[in-house]
Amino acid sequence: SNSNNGNSTEAIAADKLVIVSKQATLAWNVTDANGVAGKVTVRMPDAKPAVYDPHSSMAFNSTALADGRYNFTISSKDVPGNKATRTWDLVVDNTPPKASVGVSGGDIRGTTKVALGVQDENLKSAMLSVGDRMQVNVTGLVEYELDTTGLPDGKYEVKLAALDMAGNEGTASTVLTVANVKPVIETVAILGLAGGLSGGAAIAWVIASRRRK
């Protein structure tokens, strides 16, 4: 699991790739059919080799390193004396994804296009939300066709939240105004006598008002 609150993360391992962010915990379990002899040697970036138990973990402050790829190596030896070493690509990623989102201005009716932008080398997902009415996975998309006919008229926050594999999150938002109900013009004629006019001339006033269905 990961967190973007600046406290800690567990490493995400996939094959020979490990992605970490902020304060990370790296855990391992070294086994051998013949038994593991003694301790294992762990080599971290910019640190001296250290020995640990075959099944153990260590804290790693990734903020001390620039974002990029490094090596994380564990060396061990079995009881008969055979040696083995495994190296992972350790990716330090403390930078949130860059997100952008855009919609057309003015009142929107029917279907409208939402422009999406996400930049991150280790992107995991991108979610688009419209107020609390809808949420959709838009990972990999640069544009989304939003059907507003199911939304009540009003203003909504359109938010794009991008999450990378290290647990960093970047967001962007804008405002969408939905106006699918067509206005109706009512004309009301009010007849009355204008005081002071000779002959009691009748004057008509026309009042235009807007209402919605």
Coordinates of N, CA, C and O in Angstrom, one line a residue, residues 60-131:
F60 N 14.0 3.2 4.4 CA 14.7 3.9 3.3 C 14.1 5.2 3.1 O 13.0 5.4 2.7
N61 N 14.9 6.3 3.3 CA 14.5 7.6 3.0 C 14.8 8.0 1.6 O 15.9 8.5 1.3
S62 N 13.8 7.9 0.7 CA 14.1 8.2 -0.7 C 14.2 9.7 -1.0 O 14.7 10.1 -2.1
T63 N 13.8 10.6 0.0 CA 13.9 12.0 -0.3 C 15.3 12.5 -0.3 O 15.6 13.6 -0.8
A64 N 16.2 11.7 0.1 CA 17.6 12.1 0.1 C 18.2 11.9 -1.3 O 19.4 12.4 -1.6
L65 N 17.5 11.3 -2.2 CA 18.0 11.0 -3.6 C 17.1 11.8 -4.6 O 15.9 12.0 -4.4
A66 N 17.7 12.2 -5.7 CA 16.9 12.8 -6.8 C 16.1 11.7 -7.5 O 16.4 10.5 -7.4
D67 N 14.9 12.1 -8.0 CA 14.1 11.1 -8.8 C 15.0 10.5 -9.9 O 15.8 11.1 -10.5
G68 N 14.8 9.2 -10.0 CA 15.5 8.4 -11.0 C 15.6 7.0 -10.7 O 15.0 6.5 -9.7
R69 N 16.5 6.3 -11.5 CA 16.7 4.8 -11.3 C 18.0 4.5 -10.6 O 19.0 5.1 -10.9
Y70 N 17.9 3.6 -9.6 CA 19.1 3.2 -8.9 C 19.1 1.7 -8.8 O 18.2 1.0 -9.2
N71 N 20.1 1.1 -8.1 CA 20.2 -0.3 -7.9 C 20.0 -0.7 -6.4 O 20.4 0.0 -5.5
F72 N 19.2 -1.8 -6.2 CA 19.0 -2.3 -4.9 C 19.3 -3.8 -5.0 O 18.7 -4.5 -5.8
T73 N 20.4 -4.2 -4.2 CA 20.9 -5.6 -4.4 C 20.9 -6.4 -3.1 O 21.2 -5.8 -2.0
I74 N 20.6 -7.6 -3.2 CA 20.7 -8.6 -2.1 C 21.5 -9.8 -2.5 O 21.3 -10.4 -3.5
S75 N 22.5 -10.0 -1.6 CA 23.4 -11.2 -1.9 C 23.3 -12.2 -0.7 O 23.2 -11.8 0.4
S76 N 23.3 -13.4 -1.1 CA 23.1 -14.5 0.0 C 24.0 -15.7 -0.4 O 24.5 -15.8 -1.5
K77 N 24.1 -16.6 0.6 CA 24.8 -17.8 0.4 C 24.0 -19.0 1.0 O 23.5 -18.8 2.1
D78 N 23.9 -20.1 0.3 CA 23.3 -21.3 1.0 C 24.2 -22.1 1.8 O 25.5 -21.8 1.8
V79 N 23.7 -23.1 2.5 CA 24.5 -23.9 3.4 C 25.7 -24.6 2.7 O 26.8 -24.6 3.2
P80 N 25.5 -25.1 1.4 CA 26.7 -25.7 0.8 C 27.7 -24.7 0.3 O 28.8 -25.1 -0.2
G81 N 27.4 -23.4 0.3 CA 28.4 -22.4 0.0 C 28.1 -21.8 -1.4 O 28.9 -20.9 -1.8
N82 N 27.0 -22.1 -2.0 CA 26.7 -21.4 -3.3 C 26.2 -20.0 -3.0 O 25.4 -19.7 -2.2
K83 N 26.7 -19.1 -3.8 CA 26.4 -17.7 -3.7 C 25.4 -17.2 -4.7 O 25.4 -17.7 -5.9
A84 N 24.5 -16.3 -4.4 CA 23.5 -15.8 -5.3 C 23.3 -14.3 -5.0 O 23.4 -13.8 -3.9
T85 N 23.1 -13.5 -6.1 CA 22.9 -12.1 -6.0 C 21.7 -11.7 -6.9 O 21.6 -12.2 -8.0
R86 N 20.8 -10.9 -6.3 CA 19.7 -10.4 -7.2 C 19.7 -8.9 -7.1 O 19.8 -8.3 -6.0
T87 N 19.5 -8.2 -8.2 CA 19.5 -6.8 -8.3 C 18.2 -6.3 -8.9 O 17.7 -6.8 -9.9
W88 N 17.6 -5.3 -8.2 CA 16.4 -4.7 -8.7 C 16.7 -3.3 -9.1 O 17.6 -2.6 -8.6
D89 N 15.9 -2.8 -10.1 CA 15.9 -1.4 -10.4 C 15.1 -0.7 -9.4 O 13.9 -0.9 -9.3
L90 N 15.7 0.2 -8.7 CA 15.0 1.0 -7.6 C 14.6 2.3 -8.2 O 15.5 3.2 -8.5
V91 N 13.4 2.6 -8.4 CA 12.9 3.9 -9.0 C 12.5 4.8 -7.8 O 11.5 4.4 -7.1
V92 N 13.1 5.9 -7.7 CA 12.7 6.9 -6.7 C 11.8 7.9 -7.4 O 12.2 8.5 -8.4
D93 N 10.6 8.1 -6.9 CA 9.6 9.0 -7.5 C 8.9 9.7 -6.4 O 8.0 9.3 -5.8
N94 N 9.4 11.0 -6.2 CA 8.7 11.8 -5.2 C 8.0 13.0 -5.8 O 7.6 13.9 -5.1
T95 N 7.8 12.9 -7.1 CA 7.1 14.0 -7.8 C 5.7 13.6 -8.2 O 5.5 12.6 -8.9
P96 N 4.7 14.4 -7.8 CA 3.3 14.1 -8.2 C 3.1 14.3 -9.7 O 3.8 15.0 -10.4
P97 N 2.2 13.5 -10.3 CA 1.9 13.7 -11.7 C 1.4 15.1 -12.0 O 0.8 15.7 -11.1
K98 N 1.7 15.6 -13.2 CA 1.2 16.9 -13.6 C -0.2 16.7 -14.3 O -0.2 16.0 -15.3
A99 N -1.2 17.3 -13.8 CA -2.6 17.1 -14.4 C -3.1 18.4 -14.9 O -2.9 19.5 -14.3
S100 N -3.9 18.3 -15.9 CA -4.7 19.5 -16.4 C -6.0 19.1 -17.0 O -6.1 17.9 -17.5
V101 N -7.0 19.9 -16.8 CA -8.4 19.6 -17.3 C -9.0 20.9 -17.8 O -8.8 21.9 -17.2
G102 N -9.8 20.8 -18.9 CA -10.4 21.9 -19.5 C -11.8 21.6 -20.1 O -12.0 20.5 -20.6
V103 N -12.7 22.6 -19.9 CA -14.0 22.4 -20.5 C -14.4 23.7 -21.2 O -13.8 24.8 -21.0
S104 N -15.4 23.7 -22.1 CA -15.9 24.9 -22.8 C -16.5 25.8 -21.8 O -17.1 25.4 -20.8
G105 N -16.4 27.1 -22.0 CA -17.0 28.1 -21.2 C -18.4 28.3 -21.5 O -19.0 27.8 -22.4
G106 N -19.1 29.0 -20.6 CA -20.5 29.3 -20.8 C -21.4 28.1 -20.4 O -20.9 27.1 -19.9
D107 N -22.7 28.3 -20.7 CA -23.7 27.2 -20.4 C -23.5 26.0 -21.3 O -23.4 26.2 -22.5
I108 N -23.5 24.8 -20.8 CA -23.3 23.6 -21.6 C -24.6 22.8 -21.6 O -25.2 22.6 -20.6
R109 N -24.9 22.4 -22.8 CA -26.1 21.5 -23.0 C -25.6 20.2 -23.8 O -24.8 20.3 -24.6
G110 N -26.2 19.1 -23.4 CA -26.0 17.9 -24.1 C -24.6 17.4 -23.9 O -24.1 17.3 -22.7
T111 N -23.9 17.0 -24.9 CA -22.5 16.4 -24.8 C -21.4 17.4 -25.0 O -21.6 18.3 -25.9
T112 N -20.4 17.4 -24.2 CA -19.3 18.3 -24.3 C -18.0 17.6 -24.2 O -17.9 16.5 -23.6
K113 N -16.9 18.1 -24.8 CA -15.6 17.5 -24.7 C -14.8 18.1 -23.5 O -14.8 19.3 -23.3
V114 N -14.2 17.2 -22.7 CA -13.4 17.5 -21.6 C -11.9 17.2 -22.0 O -11.6 16.1 -22.3
A115 N -11.1 18.2 -22.1 CA -9.7 18.0 -22.4 C -8.9 17.6 -21.2 O -9.0 18.1 -20.1
L116 N -8.1 16.5 -21.4 CA -7.3 15.9 -20.3 C -5.9 15.9 -20.5 O -5.4 15.7 -21.7
G117 N -5.1 16.2 -19.5 CA -3.6 16.1 -19.6 C -3.0 15.6 -18.4 O -3.3 16.0 -17.3
V118 N -2.1 14.5 -18.5 CA -1.4 13.9 -17.4 C 0.0 13.6 -17.9 O 0.2 13.0 -18.9
Q119 N 1.0 14.0 -17.0 CA 2.4 13.8 -17.3 C 3.0 13.1 -16.1 O 3.1 13.6 -15.1
D120 N 3.4 11.8 -16.3 CA 4.2 11.1 -15.3 C 4.7 9.8 -15.9 O 3.9 9.1 -16.5
E121 N 6.0 9.5 -15.7 CA 6.6 8.3 -16.2 C 6.1 7.0 -15.6 O 6.1 6.0 -16.2
N122 N 5.6 7.1 -14.3 CA 5.1 6.0 -13.6 C 3.6 6.0 -13.3 O 3.2 5.6 -12.2
L123 N 2.9 6.5 -14.3 CA 1.4 6.7 -14.0 C 0.7 5.4 -13.8 O 0.9 4.4 -14.5
K124 N -0.2 5.4 -12.8 CA -1.0 4.2 -12.5 C -2.4 4.4 -12.9 O -3.0 3.5 -13.6
S125 N -3.0 5.5 -12.6 CA -4.4 5.7 -13.0 C -4.7 7.2 -13.1 O -4.0 8.1 -12.5
A126 N -5.8 7.5 -13.8 CA -6.3 8.9 -13.9 C -7.9 8.8 -13.8 O -8.5 8.1 -14.5
M127 N -8.4 9.5 -12.8 CA -9.9 9.5 -12.6 C -10.5 10.9 -12.8 O -10.0 11.9 -12.3
L128 N -11.6 10.9 -13.5 CA -12.3 12.2 -13.8 C -13.6 12.2 -13.0 O -14.4 11.2 -13.0
S129 N -13.9 13.2 -12.2 CA -15.1 13.3 -11.4 C -15.8 14.6 -11.8 O -15.2 15.6 -12.1
V130 N -17.1 14.5 -11.7 CA -18.0 15.7 -12.0 C -18.8 15.9 -10.7 O -19.8 15.2 -10.5
G131 N -18.4 16.8 -9.9 CA -19.1 17.0 -8.6 C -19.1 15.7 -7.8 O -18.1 14.9 -7.9

